mmCIF file of C-alpha atoms and ligand atoms in Angstrom:
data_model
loop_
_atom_site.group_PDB
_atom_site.id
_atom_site.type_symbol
_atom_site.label_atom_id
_atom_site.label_comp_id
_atom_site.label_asym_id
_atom_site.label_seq_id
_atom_site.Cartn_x
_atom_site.Cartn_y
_atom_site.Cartn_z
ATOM 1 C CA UNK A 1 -8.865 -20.309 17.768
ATOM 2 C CA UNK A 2 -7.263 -17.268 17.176
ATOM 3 C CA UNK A 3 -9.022 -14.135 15.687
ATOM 4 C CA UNK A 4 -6.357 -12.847 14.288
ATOM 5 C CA UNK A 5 -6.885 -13.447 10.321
ATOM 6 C CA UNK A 6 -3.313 -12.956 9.620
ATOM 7 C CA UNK A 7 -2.591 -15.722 11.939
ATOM 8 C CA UNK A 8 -4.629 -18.239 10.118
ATOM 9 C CA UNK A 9 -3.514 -20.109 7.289
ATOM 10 C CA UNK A 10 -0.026 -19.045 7.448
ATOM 11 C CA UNK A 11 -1.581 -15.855 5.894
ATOM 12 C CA UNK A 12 1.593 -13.371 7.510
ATOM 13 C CA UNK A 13 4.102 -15.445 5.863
ATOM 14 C CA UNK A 14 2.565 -16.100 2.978
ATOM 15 C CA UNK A 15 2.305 -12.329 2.071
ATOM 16 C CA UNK A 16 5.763 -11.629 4.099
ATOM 17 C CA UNK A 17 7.594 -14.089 2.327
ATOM 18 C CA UNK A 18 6.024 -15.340 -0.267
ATOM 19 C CA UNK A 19 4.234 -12.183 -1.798
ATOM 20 C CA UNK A 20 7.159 -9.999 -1.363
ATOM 21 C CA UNK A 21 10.251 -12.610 -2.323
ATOM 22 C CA UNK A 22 8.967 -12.213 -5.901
ATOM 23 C CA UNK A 23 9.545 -9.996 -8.633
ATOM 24 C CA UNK A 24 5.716 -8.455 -8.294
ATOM 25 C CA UNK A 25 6.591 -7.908 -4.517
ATOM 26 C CA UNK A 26 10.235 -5.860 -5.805
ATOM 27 C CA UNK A 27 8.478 -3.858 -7.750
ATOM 28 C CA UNK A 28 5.196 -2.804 -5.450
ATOM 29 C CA UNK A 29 7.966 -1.423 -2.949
ATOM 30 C CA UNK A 30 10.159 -0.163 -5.535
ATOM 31 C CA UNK A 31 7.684 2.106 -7.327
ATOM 32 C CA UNK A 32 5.641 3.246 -4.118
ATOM 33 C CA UNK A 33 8.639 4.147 -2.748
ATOM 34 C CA UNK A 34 10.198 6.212 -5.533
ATOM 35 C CA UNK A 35 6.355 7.108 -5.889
ATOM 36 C CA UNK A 36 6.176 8.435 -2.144
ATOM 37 C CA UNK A 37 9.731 9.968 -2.398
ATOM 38 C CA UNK A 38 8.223 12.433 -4.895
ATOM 39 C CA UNK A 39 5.732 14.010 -2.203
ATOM 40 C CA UNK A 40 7.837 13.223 1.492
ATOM 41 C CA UNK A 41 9.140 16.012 3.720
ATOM 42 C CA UNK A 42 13.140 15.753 3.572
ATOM 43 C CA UNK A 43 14.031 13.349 6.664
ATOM 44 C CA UNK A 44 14.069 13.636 9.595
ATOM 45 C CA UNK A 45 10.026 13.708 9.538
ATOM 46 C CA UNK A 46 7.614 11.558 11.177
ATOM 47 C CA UNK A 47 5.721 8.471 9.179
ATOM 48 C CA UNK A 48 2.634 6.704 10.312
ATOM 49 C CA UNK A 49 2.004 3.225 8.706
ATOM 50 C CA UNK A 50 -1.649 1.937 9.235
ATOM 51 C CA UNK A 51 -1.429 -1.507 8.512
ATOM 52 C CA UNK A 52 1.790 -1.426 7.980
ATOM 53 C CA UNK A 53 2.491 -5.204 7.944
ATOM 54 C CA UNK A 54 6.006 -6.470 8.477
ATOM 55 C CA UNK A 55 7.503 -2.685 7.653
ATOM 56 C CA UNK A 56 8.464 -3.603 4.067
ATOM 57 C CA UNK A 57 7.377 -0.071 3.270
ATOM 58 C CA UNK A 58 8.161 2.223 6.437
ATOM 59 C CA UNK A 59 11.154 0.135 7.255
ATOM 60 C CA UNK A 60 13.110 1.519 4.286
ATOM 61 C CA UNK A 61 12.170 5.121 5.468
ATOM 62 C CA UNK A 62 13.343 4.334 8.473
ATOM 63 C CA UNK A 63 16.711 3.488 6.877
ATOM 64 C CA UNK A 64 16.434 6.954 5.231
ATOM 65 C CA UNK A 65 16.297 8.758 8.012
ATOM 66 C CA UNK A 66 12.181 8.920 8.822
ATOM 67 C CA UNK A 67 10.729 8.688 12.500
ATOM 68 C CA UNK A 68 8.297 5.714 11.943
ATOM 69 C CA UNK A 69 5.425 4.348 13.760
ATOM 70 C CA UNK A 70 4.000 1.214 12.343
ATOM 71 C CA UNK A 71 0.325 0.806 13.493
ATOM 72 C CA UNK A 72 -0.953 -2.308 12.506
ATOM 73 C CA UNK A 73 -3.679 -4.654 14.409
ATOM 74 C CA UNK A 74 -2.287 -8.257 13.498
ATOM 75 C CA UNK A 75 -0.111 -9.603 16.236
ATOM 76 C CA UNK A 76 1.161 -12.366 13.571
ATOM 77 C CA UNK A 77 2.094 -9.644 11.177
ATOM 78 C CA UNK A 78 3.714 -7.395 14.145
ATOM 79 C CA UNK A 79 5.773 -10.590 15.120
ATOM 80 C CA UNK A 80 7.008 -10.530 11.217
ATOM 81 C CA UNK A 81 7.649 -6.814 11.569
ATOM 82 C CA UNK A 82 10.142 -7.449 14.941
ATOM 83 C CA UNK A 83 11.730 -10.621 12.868
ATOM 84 C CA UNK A 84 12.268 -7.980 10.075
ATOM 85 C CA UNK A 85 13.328 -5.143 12.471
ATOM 86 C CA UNK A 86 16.346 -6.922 13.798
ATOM 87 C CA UNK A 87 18.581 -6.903 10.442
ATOM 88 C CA UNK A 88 18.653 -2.974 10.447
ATOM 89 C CA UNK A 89 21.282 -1.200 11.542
ATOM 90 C CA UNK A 90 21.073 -0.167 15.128
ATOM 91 C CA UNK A 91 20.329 3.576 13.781
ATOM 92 C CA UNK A 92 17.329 2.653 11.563
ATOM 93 C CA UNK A 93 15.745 -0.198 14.167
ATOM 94 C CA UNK A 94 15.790 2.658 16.983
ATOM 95 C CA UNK A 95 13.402 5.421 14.365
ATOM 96 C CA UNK A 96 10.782 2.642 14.636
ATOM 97 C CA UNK A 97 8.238 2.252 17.114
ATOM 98 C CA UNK A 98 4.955 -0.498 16.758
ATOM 99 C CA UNK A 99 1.847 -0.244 17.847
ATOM 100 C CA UNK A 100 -0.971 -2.749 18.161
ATOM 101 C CA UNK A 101 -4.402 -1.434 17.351
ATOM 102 C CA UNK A 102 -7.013 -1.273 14.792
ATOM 103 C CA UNK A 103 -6.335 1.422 12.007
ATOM 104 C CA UNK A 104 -10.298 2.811 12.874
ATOM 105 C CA UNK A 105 -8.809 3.501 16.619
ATOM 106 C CA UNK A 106 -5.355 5.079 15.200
ATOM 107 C CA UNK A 107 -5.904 8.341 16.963
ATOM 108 C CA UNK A 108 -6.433 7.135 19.838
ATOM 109 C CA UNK A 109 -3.923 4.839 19.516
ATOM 110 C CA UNK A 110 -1.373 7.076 19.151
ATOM 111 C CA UNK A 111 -2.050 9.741 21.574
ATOM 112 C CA UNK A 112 -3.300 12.187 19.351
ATOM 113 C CA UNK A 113 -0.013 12.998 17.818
ATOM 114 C CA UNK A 114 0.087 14.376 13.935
ATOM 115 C CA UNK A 115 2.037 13.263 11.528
ATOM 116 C CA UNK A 116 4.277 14.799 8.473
ATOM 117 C CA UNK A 117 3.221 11.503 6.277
ATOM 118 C CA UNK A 118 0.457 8.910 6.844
ATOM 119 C CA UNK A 119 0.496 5.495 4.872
ATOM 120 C CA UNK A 120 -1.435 3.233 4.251
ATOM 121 C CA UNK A 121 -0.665 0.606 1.625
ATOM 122 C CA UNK A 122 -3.142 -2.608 0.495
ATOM 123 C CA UNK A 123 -5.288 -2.321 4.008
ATOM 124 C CA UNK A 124 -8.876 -1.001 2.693
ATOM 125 C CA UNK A 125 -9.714 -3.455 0.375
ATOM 126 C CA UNK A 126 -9.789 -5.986 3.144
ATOM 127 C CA UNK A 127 -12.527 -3.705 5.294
ATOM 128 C CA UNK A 128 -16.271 -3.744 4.406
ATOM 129 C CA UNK A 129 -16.461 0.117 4.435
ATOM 130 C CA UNK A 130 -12.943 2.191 3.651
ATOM 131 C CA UNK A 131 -14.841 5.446 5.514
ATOM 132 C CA UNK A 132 -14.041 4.758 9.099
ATOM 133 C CA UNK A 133 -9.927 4.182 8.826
ATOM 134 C CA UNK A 134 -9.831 7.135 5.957
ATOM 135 C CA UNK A 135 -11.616 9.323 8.388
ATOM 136 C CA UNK A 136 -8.689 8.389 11.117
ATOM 137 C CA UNK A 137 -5.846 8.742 8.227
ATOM 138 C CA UNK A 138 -7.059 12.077 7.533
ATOM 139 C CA UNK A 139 -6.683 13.282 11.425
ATOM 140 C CA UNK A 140 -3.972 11.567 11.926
ATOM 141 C CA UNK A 141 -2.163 14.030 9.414
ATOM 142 C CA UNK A 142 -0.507 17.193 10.602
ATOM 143 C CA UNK A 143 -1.460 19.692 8.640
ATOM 144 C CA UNK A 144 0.307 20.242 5.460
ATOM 145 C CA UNK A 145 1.478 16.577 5.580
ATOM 146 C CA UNK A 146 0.632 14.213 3.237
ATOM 147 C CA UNK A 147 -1.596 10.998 2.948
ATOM 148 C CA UNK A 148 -0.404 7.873 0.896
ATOM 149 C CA UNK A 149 -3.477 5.403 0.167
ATOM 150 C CA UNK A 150 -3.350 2.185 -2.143
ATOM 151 C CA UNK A 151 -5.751 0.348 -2.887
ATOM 152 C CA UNK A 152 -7.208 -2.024 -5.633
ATOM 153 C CA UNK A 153 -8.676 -0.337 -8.264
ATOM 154 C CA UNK A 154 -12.567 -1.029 -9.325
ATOM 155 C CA UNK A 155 -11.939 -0.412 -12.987
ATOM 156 C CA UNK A 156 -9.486 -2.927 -13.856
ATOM 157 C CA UNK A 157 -11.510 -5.968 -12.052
ATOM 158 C CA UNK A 158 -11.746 -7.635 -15.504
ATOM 159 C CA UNK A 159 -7.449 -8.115 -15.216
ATOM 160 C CA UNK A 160 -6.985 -10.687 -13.637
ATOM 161 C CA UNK A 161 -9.763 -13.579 -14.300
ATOM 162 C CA UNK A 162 -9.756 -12.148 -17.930
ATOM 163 C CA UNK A 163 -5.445 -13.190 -18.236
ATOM 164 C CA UNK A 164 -5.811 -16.373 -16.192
ATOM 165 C CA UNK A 165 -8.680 -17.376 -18.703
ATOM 166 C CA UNK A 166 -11.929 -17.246 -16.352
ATOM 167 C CA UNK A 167 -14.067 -15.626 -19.397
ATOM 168 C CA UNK A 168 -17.334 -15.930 -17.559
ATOM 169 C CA UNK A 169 -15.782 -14.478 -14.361
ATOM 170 C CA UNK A 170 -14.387 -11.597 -16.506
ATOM 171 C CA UNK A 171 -18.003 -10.462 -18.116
ATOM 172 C CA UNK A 172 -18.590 -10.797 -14.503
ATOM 173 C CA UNK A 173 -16.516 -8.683 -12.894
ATOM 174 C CA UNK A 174 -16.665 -5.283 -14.877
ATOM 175 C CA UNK A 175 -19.152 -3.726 -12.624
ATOM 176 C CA UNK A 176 -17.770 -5.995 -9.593
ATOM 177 C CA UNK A 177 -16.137 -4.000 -6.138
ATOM 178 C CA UNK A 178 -14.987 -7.194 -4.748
ATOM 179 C CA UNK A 179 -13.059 -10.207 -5.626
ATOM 180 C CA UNK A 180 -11.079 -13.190 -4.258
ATOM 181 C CA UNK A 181 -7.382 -11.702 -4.182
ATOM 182 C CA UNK A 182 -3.852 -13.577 -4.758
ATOM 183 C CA UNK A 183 -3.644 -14.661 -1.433
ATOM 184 C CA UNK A 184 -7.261 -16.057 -1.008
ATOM 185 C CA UNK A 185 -8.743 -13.626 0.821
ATOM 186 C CA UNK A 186 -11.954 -11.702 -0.530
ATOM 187 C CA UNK A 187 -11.067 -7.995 -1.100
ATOM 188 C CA UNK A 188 -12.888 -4.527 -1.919
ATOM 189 C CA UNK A 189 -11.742 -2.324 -4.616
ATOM 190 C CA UNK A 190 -12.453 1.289 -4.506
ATOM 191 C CA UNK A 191 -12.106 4.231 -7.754
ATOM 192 C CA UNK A 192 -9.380 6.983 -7.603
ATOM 193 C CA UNK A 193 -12.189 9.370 -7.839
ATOM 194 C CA UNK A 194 -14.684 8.166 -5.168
ATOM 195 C CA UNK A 195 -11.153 8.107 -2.830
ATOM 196 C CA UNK A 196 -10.290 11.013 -4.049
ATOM 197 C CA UNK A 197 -13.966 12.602 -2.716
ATOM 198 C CA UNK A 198 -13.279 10.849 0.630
ATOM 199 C CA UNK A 199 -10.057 12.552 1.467
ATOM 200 C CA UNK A 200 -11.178 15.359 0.280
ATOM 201 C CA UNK A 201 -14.060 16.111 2.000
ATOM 202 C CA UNK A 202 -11.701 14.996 4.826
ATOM 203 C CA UNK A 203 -9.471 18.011 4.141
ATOM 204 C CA UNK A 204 -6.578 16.497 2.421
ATOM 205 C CA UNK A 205 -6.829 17.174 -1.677
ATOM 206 C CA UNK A 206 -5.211 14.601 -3.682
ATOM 207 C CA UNK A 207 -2.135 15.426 -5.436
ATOM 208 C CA UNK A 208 -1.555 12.943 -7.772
ATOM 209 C CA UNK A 209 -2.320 9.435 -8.038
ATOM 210 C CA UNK A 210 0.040 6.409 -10.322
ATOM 211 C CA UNK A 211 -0.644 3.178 -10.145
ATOM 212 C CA UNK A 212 1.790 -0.238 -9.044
ATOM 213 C CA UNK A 213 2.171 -2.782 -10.978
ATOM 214 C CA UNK A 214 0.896 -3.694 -14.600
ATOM 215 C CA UNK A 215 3.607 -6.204 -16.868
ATOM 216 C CA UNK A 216 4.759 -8.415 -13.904
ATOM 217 C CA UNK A 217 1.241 -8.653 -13.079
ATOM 218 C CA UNK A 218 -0.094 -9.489 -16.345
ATOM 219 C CA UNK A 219 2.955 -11.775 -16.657
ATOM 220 C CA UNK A 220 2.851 -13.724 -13.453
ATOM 221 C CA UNK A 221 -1.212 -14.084 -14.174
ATOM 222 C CA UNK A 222 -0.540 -15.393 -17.447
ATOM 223 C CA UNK A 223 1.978 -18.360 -16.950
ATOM 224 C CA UNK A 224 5.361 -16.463 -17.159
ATOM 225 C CA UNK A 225 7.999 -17.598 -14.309
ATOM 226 C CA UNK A 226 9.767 -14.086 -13.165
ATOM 227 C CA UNK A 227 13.048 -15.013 -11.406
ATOM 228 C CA UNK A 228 13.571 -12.531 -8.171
ATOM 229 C CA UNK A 229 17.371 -13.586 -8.415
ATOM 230 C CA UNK A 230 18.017 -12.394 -11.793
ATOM 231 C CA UNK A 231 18.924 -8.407 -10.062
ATOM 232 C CA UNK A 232 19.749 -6.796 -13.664
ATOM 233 C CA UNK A 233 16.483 -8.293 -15.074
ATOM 234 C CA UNK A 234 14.361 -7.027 -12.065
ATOM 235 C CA UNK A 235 16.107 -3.468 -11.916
ATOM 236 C CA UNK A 236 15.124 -3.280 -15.347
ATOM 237 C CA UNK A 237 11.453 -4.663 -14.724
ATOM 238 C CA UNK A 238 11.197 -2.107 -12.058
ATOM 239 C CA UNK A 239 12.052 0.689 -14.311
ATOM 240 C CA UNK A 240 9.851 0.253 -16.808
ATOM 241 C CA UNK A 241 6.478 -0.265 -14.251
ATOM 242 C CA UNK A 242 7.685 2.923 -12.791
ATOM 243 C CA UNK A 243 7.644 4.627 -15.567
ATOM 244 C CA UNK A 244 4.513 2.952 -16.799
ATOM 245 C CA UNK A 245 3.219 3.662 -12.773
ATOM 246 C CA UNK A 246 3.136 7.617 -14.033
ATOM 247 C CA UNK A 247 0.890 7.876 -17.442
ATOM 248 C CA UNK A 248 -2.014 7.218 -19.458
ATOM 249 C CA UNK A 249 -3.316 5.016 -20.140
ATOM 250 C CA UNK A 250 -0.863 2.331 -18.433
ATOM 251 C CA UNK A 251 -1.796 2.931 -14.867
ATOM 252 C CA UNK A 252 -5.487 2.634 -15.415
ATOM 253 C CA UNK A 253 -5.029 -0.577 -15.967
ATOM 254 C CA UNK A 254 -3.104 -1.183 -12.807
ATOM 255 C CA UNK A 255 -5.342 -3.799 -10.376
ATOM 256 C CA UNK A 256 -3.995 -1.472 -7.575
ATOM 257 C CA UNK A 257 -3.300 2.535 -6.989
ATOM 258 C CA UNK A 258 -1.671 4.737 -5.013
ATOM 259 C CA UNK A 259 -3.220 8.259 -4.556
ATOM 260 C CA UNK A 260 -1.173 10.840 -2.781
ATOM 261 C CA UNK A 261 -3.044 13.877 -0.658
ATOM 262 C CA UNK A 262 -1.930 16.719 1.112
ATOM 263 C CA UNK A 263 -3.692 18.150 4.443
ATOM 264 C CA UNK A 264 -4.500 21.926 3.755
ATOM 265 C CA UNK A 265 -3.143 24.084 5.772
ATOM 266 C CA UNK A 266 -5.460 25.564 8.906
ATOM 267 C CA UNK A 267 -4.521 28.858 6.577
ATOM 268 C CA UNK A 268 -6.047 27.438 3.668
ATOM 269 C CA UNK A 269 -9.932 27.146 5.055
HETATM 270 C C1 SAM B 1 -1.648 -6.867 2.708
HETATM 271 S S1 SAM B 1 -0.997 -6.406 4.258
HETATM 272 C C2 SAM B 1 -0.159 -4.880 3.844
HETATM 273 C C3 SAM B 1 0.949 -4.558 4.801
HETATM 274 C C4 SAM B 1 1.753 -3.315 4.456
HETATM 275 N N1 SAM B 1 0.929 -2.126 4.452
HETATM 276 C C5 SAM B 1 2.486 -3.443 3.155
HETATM 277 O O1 SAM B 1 2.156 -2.718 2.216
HETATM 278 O O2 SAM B 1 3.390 -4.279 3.075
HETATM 279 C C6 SAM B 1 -2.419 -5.813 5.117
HETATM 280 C C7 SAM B 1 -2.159 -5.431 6.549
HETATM 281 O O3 SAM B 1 -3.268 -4.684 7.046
HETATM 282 C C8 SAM B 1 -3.479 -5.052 8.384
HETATM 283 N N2 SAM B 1 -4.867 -4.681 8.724
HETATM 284 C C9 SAM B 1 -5.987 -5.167 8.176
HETATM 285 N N3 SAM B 1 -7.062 -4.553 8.723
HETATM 286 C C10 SAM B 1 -6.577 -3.656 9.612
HETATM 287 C C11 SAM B 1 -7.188 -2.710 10.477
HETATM 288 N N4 SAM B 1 -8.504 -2.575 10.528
HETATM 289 N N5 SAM B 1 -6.384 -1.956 11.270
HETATM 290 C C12 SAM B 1 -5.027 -2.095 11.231
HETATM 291 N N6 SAM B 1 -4.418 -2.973 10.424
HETATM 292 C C13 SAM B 1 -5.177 -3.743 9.620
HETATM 293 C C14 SAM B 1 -3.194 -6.534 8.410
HETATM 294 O O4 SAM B 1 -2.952 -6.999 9.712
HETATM 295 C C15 SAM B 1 -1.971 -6.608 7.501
HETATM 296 O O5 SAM B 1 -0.780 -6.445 8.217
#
């Protein structure tokens, strides 16, 4: 049997193309991307993607212009990334490099080289402890670059058994770290301010922090059929949770974040 989880269960294409062919999937890109655009070095600059899954994140950077290096330790999910790698253009397919390896060996992994951004996007909540791969996301980062974490968020736990109805689950879950997530799999949630601590004792301050998704969510949770083909409707739908991404008190009540650091600068200590 393999021990690859991503292998099992159709689990890689389940997230690669079922998660992301729906409207929820649009907009997580969408807004991490606009999201991460805010903080990125102009291209060309060189991108790390810990658990970076089929590329659906670094691959558009690469199309931008980024040097990227997608780390991830699946070999089902690195298959998916090579499947997804072939319809780029030539230009974009040769800025990306993968790597198999556990995000906790990263360093290692890649030789010791820095990095002007380091993601990594929906990969903690499926460890036991997030210290380890922060530690390795931290060194990882040249200094001055920045560090792009999401995550699920502890204090909105109550979301998503409260809008599909699971009352006692709900009561349940305000105080809960861990859940079963969308695709089946038991996950960890973490607060923006005990990450926050993390990376910052790790020498990267946060910058700012937004979180994903909220009304396609809440939607898709509570019955409503969200069709991925409608473009104008989804543009639309992607505007708004951006927007919604950025303030109070909307993105608190986002099951996942995205907190953006910065490595000080050996000038700074
Ligand atoms: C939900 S997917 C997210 C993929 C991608 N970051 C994205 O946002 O589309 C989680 C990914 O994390 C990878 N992963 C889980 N634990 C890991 C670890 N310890 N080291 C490296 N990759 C890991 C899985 O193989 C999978 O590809």
């Amino acid at each position: 049997m393999s021990d690859d989880p991503w292998a099992s269960a159709d689990l890689a294409g389940r997230f690669v193309d079922g998660a992301y062919a729906s409207v929820k999937g649009y907009v997580r890109t969408y807004v991490l991307h606009r999201q991460l655009l805010e903080h990125l070095p102009q291209p060309p600059a060189t991108v790390l993607d810990v658990g970076g899954g089929a590329g659906h994140q670094s691959f558009p950077l690469a199309q931008a212009g980024y040097d990227v290096t997608l780390l991830d330790s699946s070999p089902a999910m690195l298959d998916k990334a090579r499947q997804r790698l072939q319809r780029l253009p030539d230009e974009a397919r040769r800025r990306v490099t993968l790597v198999q390896a556990d995000g906790e060996n990263a360093d290692e992994a890649v030789q010791g080289r820095r990095f002007d951004a380091v993601l990594c996007h929906g990969v903690l909540g499926y460890l036991e402890q997030p210290e380890p791969l922060v530690n390795q996301l931290c060194q990882c980062t040249a200094d001055g670059g920045v560090v792009s974490i999401m995550t699920g968020n502890a204090k909105a736990s109550a979301v998503r058994p409260a809008l599909e109805r699971r009352w006692d689950d709900a009561l349940a879950s305000f105080d809960a770290t861990t859940e079963i997530g969308v695709l089946g799999v038991s996950g960890r949630a973490d607060t923006v301010e005990e990450l926050s601590e993390l990376t910052r004792s790790r020498g990267v301050e946060p910058l700012r922090w937004y979180g994903v998704w909220l009304f396609v969510d809440w939607l898709e949770f509570s019955g409503a059929e969200l069709d991925p083909t409608d473009s104008p409707q989804v543009a639309a739908t992607a505007a708004v949770e951006l927007e919604a991404s950025r303030r109070d008190p909307y993105r608190q009540l986002s099951r996942v974040f995205h907190l953006v650091g910065r490595k000080k600068l050996q000038a700074d200590d």
